[in-house]
Coordinates of C-alpha atoms in Angstrom, one line a residue:
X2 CA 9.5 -1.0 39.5
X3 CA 10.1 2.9 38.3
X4 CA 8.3 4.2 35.3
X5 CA 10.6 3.4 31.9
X6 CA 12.0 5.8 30.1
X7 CA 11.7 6.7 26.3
X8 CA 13.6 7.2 23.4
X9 CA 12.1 7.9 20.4
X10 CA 13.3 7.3 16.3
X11 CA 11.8 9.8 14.1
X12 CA 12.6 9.6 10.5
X13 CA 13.8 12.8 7.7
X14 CA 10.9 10.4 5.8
X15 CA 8.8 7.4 5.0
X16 CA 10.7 4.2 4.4
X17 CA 14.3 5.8 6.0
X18 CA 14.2 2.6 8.3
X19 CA 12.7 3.5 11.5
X20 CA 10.6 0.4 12.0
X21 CA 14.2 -1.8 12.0
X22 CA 16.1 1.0 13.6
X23 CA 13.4 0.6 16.6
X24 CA 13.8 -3.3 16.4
X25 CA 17.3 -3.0 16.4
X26 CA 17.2 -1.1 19.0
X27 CA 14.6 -2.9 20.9
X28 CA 16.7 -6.0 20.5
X29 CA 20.5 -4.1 21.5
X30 CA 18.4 -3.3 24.8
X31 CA 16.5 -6.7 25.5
X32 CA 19.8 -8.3 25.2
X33 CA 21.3 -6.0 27.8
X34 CA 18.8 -7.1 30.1
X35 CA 16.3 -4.5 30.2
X36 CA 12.9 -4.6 30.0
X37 CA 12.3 -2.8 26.8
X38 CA 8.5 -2.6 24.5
X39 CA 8.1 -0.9 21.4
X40 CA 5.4 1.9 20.9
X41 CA 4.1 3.4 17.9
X42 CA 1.2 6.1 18.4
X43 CA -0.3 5.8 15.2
X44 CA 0.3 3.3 12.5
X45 CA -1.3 3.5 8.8
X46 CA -0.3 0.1 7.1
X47 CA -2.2 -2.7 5.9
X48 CA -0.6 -5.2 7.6
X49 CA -1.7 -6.0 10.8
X50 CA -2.1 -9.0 13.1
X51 CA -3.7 -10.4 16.2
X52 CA -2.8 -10.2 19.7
X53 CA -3.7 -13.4 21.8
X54 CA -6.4 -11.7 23.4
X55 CA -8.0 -11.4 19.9
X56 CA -7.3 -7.4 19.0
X57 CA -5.8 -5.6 15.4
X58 CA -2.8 -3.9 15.8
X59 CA 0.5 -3.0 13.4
X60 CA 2.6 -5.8 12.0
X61 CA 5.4 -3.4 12.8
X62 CA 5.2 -3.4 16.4
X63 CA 4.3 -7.4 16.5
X64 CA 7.7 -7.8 14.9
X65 CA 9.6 -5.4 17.4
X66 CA 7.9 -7.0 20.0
X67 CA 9.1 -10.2 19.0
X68 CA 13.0 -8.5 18.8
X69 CA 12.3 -8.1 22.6
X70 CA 11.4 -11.3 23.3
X71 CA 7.9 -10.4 24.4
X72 CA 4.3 -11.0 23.4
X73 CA 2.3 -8.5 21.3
X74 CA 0.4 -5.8 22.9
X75 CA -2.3 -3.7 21.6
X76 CA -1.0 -1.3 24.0
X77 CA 2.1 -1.2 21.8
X78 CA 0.0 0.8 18.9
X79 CA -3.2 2.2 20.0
X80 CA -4.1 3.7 16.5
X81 CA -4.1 1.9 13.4
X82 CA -5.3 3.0 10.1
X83 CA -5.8 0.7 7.4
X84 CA -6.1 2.5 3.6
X85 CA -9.1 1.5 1.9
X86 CA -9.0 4.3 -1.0
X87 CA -6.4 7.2 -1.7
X88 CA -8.9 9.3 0.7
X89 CA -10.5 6.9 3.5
X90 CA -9.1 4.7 6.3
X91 CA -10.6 2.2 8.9
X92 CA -10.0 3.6 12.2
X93 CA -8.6 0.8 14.2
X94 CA -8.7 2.0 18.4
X95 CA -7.3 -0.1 21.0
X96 CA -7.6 -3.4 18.9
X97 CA -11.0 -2.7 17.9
X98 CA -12.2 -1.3 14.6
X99 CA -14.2 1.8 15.1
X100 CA -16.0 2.6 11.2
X101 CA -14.1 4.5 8.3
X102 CA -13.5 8.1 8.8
X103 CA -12.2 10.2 5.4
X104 CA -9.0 11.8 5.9
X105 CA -10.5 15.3 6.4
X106 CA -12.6 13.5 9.0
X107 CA -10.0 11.5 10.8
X108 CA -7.5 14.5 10.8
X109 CA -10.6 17.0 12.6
X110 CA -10.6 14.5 15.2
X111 CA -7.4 12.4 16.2
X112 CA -6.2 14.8 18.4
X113 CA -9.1 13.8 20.4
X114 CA -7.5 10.4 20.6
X115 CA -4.3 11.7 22.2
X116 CA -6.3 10.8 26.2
X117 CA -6.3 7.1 24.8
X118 CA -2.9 7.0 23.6
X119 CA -1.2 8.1 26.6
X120 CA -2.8 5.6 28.6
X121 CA -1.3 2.5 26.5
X122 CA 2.2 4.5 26.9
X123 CA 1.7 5.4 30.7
X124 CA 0.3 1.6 31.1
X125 CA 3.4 0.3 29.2
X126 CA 5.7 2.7 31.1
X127 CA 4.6 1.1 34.5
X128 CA 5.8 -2.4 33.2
X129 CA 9.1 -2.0 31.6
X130 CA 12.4 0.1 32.0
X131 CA 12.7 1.6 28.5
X132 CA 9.9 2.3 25.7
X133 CA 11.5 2.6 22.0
X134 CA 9.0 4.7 20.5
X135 CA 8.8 4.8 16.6
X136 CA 7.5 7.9 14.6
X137 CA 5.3 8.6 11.3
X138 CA 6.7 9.8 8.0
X139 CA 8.3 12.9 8.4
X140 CA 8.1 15.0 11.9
X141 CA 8.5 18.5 9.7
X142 CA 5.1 18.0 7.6
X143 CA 4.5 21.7 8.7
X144 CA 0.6 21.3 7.6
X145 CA -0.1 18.6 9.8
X146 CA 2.4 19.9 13.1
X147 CA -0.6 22.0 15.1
X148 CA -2.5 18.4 15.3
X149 CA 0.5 15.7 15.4
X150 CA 0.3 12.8 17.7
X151 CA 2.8 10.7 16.3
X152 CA 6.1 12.5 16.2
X153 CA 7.1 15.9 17.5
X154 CA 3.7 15.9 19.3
X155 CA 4.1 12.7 21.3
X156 CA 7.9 13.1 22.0
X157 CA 6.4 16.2 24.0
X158 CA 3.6 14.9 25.6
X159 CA 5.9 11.9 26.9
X160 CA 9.6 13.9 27.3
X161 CA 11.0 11.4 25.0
X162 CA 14.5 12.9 23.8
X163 CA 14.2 11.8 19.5
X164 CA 17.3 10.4 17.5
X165 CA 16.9 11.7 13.8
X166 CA 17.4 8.9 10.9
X167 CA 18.2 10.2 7.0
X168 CA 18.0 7.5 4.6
X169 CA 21.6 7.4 2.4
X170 CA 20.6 4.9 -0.2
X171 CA 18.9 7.4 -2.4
X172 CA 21.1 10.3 -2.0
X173 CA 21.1 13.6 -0.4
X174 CA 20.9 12.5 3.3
X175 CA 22.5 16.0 4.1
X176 CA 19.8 18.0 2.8
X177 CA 17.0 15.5 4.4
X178 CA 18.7 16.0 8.2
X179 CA 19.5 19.7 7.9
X180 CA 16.6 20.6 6.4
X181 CA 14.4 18.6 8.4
X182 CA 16.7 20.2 11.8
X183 CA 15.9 23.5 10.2
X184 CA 12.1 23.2 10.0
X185 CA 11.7 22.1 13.7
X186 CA 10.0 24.5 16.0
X187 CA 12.8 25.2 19.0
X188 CA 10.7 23.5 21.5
X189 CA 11.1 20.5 19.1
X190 CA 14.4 21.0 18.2
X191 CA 15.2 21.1 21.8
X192 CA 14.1 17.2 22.3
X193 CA 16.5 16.1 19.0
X194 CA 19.6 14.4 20.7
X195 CA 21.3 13.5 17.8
X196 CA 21.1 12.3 14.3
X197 CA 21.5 8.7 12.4
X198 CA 22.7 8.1 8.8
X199 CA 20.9 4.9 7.7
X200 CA 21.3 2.6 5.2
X201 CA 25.1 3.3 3.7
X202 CA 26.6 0.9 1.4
X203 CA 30.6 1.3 1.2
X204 CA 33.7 3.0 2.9
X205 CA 32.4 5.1 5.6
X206 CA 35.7 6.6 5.8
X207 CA 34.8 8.9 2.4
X208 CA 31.6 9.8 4.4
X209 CA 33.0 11.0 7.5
X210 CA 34.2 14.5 5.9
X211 CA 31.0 15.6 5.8
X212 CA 29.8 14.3 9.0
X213 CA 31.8 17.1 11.2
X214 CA 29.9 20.3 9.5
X215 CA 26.4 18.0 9.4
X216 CA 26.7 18.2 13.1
X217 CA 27.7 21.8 13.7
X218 CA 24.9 23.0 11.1
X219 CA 22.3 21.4 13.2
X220 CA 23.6 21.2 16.2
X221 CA 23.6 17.5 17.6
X222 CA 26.1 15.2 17.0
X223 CA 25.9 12.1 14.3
X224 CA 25.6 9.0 16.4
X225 CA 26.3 6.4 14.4
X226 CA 26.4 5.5 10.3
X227 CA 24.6 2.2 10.0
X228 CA 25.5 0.0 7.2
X229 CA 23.0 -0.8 4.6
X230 CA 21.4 -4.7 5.6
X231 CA 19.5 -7.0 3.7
X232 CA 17.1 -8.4 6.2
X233 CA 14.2 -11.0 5.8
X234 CA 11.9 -9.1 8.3
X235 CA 8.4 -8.1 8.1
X236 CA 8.0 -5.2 5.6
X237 CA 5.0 -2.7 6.7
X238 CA 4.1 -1.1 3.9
X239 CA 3.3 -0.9 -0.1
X240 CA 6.8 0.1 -0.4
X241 CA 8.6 -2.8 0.6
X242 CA 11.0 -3.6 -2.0
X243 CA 9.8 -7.4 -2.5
X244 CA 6.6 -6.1 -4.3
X245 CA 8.5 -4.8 -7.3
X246 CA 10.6 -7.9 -8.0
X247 CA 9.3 -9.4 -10.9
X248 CA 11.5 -12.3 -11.7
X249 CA 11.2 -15.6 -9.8
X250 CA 14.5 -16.5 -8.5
X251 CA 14.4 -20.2 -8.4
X252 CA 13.4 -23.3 -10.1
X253 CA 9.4 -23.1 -8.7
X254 CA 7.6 -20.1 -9.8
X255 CA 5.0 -18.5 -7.2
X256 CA 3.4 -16.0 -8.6
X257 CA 1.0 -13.8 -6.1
X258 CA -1.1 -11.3 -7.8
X259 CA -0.7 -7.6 -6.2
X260 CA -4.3 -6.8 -5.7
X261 CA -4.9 -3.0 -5.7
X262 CA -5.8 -3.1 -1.8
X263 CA -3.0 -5.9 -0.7
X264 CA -2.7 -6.9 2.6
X265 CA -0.7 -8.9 5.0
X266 CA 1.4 -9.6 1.9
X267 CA 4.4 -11.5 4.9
X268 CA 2.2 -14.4 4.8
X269 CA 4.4 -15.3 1.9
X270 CA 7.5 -14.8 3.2
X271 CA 8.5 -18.2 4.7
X272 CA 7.8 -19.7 1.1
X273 CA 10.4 -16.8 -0.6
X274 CA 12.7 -18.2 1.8
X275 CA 13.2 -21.7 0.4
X276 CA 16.0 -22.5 -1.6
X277 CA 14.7 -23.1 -5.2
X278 CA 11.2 -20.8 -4.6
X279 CA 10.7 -17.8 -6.2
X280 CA 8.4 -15.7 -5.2
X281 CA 7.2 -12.6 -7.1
X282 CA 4.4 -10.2 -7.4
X283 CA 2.6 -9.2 -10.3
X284 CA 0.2 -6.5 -11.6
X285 CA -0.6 -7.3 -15.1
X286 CA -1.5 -10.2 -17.1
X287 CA 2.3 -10.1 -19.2
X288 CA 3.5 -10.4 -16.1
X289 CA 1.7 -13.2 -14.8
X290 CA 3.1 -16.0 -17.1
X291 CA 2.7 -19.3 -16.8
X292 CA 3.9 -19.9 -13.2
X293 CA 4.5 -23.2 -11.0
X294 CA 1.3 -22.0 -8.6
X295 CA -0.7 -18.8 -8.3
X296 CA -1.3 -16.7 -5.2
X297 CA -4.3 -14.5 -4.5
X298 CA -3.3 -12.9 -1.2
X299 CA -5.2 -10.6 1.6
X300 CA -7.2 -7.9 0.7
X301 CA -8.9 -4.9 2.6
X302 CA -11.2 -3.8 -0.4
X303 CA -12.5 -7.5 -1.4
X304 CA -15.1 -6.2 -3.8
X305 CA -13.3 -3.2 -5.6
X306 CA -10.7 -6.0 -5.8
X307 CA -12.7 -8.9 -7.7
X308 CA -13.7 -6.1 -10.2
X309 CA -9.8 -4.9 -10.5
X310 CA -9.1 -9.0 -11.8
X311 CA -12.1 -8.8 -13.9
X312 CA -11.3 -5.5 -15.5
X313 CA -7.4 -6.3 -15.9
X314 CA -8.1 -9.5 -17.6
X315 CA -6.5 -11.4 -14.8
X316 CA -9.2 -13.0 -13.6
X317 CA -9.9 -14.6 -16.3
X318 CA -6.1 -15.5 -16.8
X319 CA -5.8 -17.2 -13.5
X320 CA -9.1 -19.1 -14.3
X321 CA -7.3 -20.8 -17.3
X322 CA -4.2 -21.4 -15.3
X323 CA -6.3 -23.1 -13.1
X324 CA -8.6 -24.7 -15.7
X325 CA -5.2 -26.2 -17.4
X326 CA -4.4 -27.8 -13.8
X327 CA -2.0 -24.8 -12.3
X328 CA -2.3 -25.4 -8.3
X329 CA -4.6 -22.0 -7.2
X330 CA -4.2 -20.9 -3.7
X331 CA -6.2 -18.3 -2.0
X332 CA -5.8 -16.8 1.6
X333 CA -8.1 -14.6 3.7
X334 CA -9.2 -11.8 0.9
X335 CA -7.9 -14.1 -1.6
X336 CA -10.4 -17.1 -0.4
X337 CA -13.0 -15.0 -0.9
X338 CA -12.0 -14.1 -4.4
X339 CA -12.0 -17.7 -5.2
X340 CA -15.6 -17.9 -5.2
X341 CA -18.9 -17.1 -7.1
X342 CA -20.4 -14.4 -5.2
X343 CA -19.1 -11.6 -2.5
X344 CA -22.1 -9.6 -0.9
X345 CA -22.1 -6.5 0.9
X346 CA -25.4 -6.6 2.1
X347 CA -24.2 -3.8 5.6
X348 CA -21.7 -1.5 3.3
X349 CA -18.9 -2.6 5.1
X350 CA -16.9 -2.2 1.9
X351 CA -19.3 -0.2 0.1
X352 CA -22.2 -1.9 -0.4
X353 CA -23.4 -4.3 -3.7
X354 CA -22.8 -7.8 -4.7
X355 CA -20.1 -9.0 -7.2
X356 CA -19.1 -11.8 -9.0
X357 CA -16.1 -13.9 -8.0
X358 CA -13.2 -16.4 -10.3
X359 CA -15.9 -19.3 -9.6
X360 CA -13.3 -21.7 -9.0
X361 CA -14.6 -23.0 -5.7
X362 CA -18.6 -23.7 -5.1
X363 CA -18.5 -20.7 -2.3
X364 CA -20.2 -17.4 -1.6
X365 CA -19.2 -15.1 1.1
X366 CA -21.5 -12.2 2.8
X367 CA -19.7 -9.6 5.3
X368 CA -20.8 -8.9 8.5
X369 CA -20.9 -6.2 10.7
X370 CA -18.6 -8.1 13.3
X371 CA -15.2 -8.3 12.3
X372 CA -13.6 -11.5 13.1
X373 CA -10.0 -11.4 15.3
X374 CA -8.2 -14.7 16.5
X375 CA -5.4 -16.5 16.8
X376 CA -6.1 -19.7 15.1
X377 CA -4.9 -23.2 14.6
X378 CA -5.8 -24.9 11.4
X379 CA -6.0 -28.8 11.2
X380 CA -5.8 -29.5 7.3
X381 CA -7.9 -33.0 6.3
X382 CA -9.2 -32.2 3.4
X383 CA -6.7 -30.8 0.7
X384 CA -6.7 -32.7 -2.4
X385 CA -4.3 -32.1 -5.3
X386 CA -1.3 -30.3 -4.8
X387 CA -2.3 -29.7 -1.8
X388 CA -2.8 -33.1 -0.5
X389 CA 0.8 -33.4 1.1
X390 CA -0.3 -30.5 3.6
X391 CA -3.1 -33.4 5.2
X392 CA -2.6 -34.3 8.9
X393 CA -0.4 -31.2 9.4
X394 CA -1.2 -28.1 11.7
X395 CA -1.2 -24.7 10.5
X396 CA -1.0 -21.9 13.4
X397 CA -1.7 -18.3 12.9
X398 CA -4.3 -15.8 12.8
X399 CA -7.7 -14.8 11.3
X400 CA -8.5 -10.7 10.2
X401 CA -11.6 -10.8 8.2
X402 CA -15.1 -9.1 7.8
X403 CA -16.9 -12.2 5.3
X404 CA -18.4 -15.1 6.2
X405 CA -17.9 -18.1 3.5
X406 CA -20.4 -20.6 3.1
X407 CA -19.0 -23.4 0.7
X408 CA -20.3 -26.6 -1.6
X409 CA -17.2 -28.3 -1.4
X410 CA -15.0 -30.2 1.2
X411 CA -13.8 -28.0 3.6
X412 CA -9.6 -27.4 4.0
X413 CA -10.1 -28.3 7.3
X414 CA -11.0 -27.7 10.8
X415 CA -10.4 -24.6 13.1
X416 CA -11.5 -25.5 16.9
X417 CA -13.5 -28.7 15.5
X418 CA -15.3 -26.4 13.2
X419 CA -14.8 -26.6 9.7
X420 CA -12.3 -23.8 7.7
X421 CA -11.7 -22.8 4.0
X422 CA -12.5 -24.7 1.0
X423 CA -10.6 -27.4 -1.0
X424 CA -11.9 -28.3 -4.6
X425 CA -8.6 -29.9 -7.0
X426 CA -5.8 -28.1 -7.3
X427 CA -7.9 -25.1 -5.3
X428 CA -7.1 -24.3 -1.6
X429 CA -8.8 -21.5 0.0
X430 CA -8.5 -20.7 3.8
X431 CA -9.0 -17.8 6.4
X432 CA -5.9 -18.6 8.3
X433 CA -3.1 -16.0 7.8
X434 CA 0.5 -17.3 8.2
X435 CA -0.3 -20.4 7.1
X436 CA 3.3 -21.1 6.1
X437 CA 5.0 -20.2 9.5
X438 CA 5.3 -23.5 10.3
X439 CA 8.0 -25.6 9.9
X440 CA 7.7 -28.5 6.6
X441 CA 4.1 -26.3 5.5
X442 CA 6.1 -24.2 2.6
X443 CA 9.0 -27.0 2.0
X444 CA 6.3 -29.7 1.4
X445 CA 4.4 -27.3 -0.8
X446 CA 7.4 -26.5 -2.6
X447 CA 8.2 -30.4 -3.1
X448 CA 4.9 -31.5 -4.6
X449 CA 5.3 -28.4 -7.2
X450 CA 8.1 -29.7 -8.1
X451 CA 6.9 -33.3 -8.2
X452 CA 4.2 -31.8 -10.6
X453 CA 6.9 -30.8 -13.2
X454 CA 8.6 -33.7 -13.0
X455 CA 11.0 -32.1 -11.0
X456 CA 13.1 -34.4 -8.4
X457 CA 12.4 -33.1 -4.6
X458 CA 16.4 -31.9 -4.4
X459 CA 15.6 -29.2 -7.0
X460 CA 14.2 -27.5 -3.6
X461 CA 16.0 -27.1 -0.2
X462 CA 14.9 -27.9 3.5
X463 CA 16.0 -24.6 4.6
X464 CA 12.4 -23.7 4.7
X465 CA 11.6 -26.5 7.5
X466 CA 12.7 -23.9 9.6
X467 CA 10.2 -22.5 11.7
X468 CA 9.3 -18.5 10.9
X469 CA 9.9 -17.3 14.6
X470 CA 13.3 -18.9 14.5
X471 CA 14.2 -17.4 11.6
X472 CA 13.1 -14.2 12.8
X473 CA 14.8 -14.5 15.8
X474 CA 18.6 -15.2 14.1
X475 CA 17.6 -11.9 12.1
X476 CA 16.9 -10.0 14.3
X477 CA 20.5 -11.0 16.4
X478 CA 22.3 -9.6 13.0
X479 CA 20.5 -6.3 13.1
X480 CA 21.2 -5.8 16.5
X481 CA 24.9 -6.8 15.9
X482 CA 24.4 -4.5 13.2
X483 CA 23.1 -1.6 15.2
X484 CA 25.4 -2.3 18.2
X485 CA 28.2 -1.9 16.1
X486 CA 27.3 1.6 14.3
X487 CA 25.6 3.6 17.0
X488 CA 27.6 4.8 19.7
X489 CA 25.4 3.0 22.6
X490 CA 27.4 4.7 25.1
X491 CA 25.6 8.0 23.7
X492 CA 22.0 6.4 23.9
X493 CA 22.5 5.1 26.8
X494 CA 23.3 8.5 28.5
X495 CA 20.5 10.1 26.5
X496 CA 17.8 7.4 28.1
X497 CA 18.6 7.8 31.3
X498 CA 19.4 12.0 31.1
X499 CA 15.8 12.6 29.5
X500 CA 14.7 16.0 28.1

């Protein structure tokens, strides 16, 4: 097997839609019988999941993995930060947390990381024919340039020719590519193969003007205008547009309160997708209502977060919800927040014990181990709402620092052991993804609306679909999508010319 070969999709910014560009891609490839992985350097998000062989790594990747048709690797994003404040990260290395390094901190060292992340590529390189690599933010952040491992830097390091992608949807996607072309370094500007307009709603016809002295200004031609797409993929990041939809779109209201340090926020994603669910997030307690069932999702800051509810008022809001029988559920972070005390006794999220809602008989300490594993969870014990969930299998993963020791009947089991709490109309559990499986959302969804009064039909079956098929039907569109706008003939050549 020769070594693959790269291509890489660097962005004019954050959010210009390299993460489904690269799936896209990944998936146009896949199809055409390659052997194609995704690679990202360096990944800052908080969402992140576990490979089978229990390590960390970026959501993104898992999903353009999946758009290949292959596992997860670790190899596939050696370097993950995960925020915990405006100025400090965890350091995630290989799968394996490695402490939390300030951003002066991390930035005097991560070029010292660069030995480690050209042995996942070179490792991946030796297994597959092409290697879609994704960049970070902008590649022309000219403060950052001398010490960049994720962009410009790594195209070098792995002669990877780069396609450039400008973001339409908010305007001035001319200014973003030029000026971003302009403030390349020519040994830089020498990799850039051509450029992408993403995201374009309309006739491309009017755009196409425009696109003939784009190209001659920077000197690479336009390869493709992709249409905008309205895709139920994983989002990576805090600005995913889902998070700033307030109004519930169906006849159940889910309401999941957007904790300060949210995390793995796609767990809720497979109940959005049921016909009559809506599913909203909210920061305040106006905004909070008086919804069908509340969410407390994942957090990476679990103790600055329980003081953020107390201090807002919400806390105390979704204690009378639940107080006045309103179905309370609580996942990873959220568990935690669910019960009476959280202790920090190692500073793993800065030391000092706080009070939780109290509305489950459970206190949780952190260790110094973080947990990683893909996990099945058997459900026994839910009671209330929850009850219909009894005798069914939940199968995902488990990212957490705390160990909860509960009063109360357990959710269930997790290899024979019991997991999570249940106490009424409470449900607490570890176990992210928990509504990937087919009938788990739909049969939630059902006994909300049995609770109302509601007949069963006010919500569909669509969501007995299972997550990974669903995925897998969106990621065929994108790559139809993609297939159709870029002009593959073009990438093609540029794969297999190189730099």
């Amino acid at each position: 097997m020769g070594r693959a070969k790269p291509i890489m999709i660097q962005g004019t910014m954050s959010n210009a839609g390299k993460s489904l560009l690269a799936a896209g891609l990944c998936r146009v490839l896949s199809q055409d019988g390659l052997r194609v992985a995704p690679f990202k350097s360096q990944n800052m998000a908080l969402n992140s999941g576990v490979t089978a062989d229990g390590l960390e790594m970026g959501r993104a990747q898992i999903m353009q993995a999946e758009a290949c048709g292959i596992a997860p690797d670790v190899r596939m994003n050696p370097i993950l930060l995960k925020p915990e404040s405006d100025h400090r990260s965890q350091l995630i290395v290989a799968g394996k947390a490695q402490g939390a390094f300030a951003a002066r901190d991390y930035f005097a060292r991560k070029k010292a990381l660069m030995p480690q992340i050209l042995e996942a590529f070179d490792s991946l390189a030796e297994e597959n024919d092409v290697i879609v690599i994704e960049g970070a933010g902008s590649p022309v952040e000219i403060n950052l340039a001398e010490n960049d491992i994720v962009n410009m830097g790594l195209a070098r390091a792995v002669s990877s020719p780069v396609l450039l992608a400008g973001d339409i949807d908010p305007g001035g996607v001319f200014a973003q590519l030029y000026g971003t072309v302009a403030l390349l370094a020519p040994e830089d500007r020498a990799l850039l193969r051509g450029l992408v307009v993403n995201k374009f709603r309309g006739d491309v016809e009017i755009l196409r003007p425009g696109l003939a002295p784009l190209e001659k200004m920077c000197g690479v031609p336009v390869v493709g205008v992709v249409p905008y797409l309205t895709l139920d993929l994983d989002d990576e990041d805090s600005l995913a547009p889902r998070l700033t939809a307030r109004e519930a779109r169906g006849v159940i209201d889910v309401a999941v309160v957007r904790l300060p340090h949210l995390s793995n926020f796609t767990d809720f994603d497979p109940l959005s997708r049921v016909p009559g669910v809506g599913v909203r997030y909210v920061s305040s307690t106006t905004d909070l209502g008086r919804p069908d069932l509340v969410v407390l999702p994942g957090s990476k800051t679990t103790l600055d977060d329980v003081r953020w509810l107390a201090a807002s008022g919400i806390g105390a809001c979704v204690r009378a919800l639940s107080g006045a029988g309103t179905p309370v559920l609580g996942i990873c972070g959220g568990y935690q927040l669910l019960g009476d005390e959280l202790s920090d006794p190692h500073g793993r999220e800065g030391a000092g014990t706080a009070r939780g809602l109290g509305l489950i008989p459970a206190n949780t300490v952190f260790k110094e181990e973080k947990r990683l594993a893909q996990s099945e969870l058997r459900i026994t014990g839910a009671q209330g709402a929850f009850s219909v969930w009894n005798g069914m299998t939940a199968r995902g993963y488990e990212i957490h620092d705390g160990e909860t020791t509960v009063s109360c009947a357990p959710a269930g089991t997790i290899a024979g052991k019991p997991e999570g709490a249940a106490c009424g109309n409470v449900f607490g559990t570890y176990l992210h993804g928990l509504f990937d499986e087919p009938g788990v959302a739909l049969a939630l969804a059902r006994s909300l609306a049995r609770m109302r009064g509601l007949p069963e039909s006010v919500v569909g079956a669509a969501g007995a679909v299972s997550a990974a098929d669903h995925r897998a039907r969106e990621f065929d569109r994108l790559a139809d999508s993609v297939r159709g706008a870029l002009d593959m003939e073009y990438v093609y050549r540029i794969i297999e010319e190189g730099v």
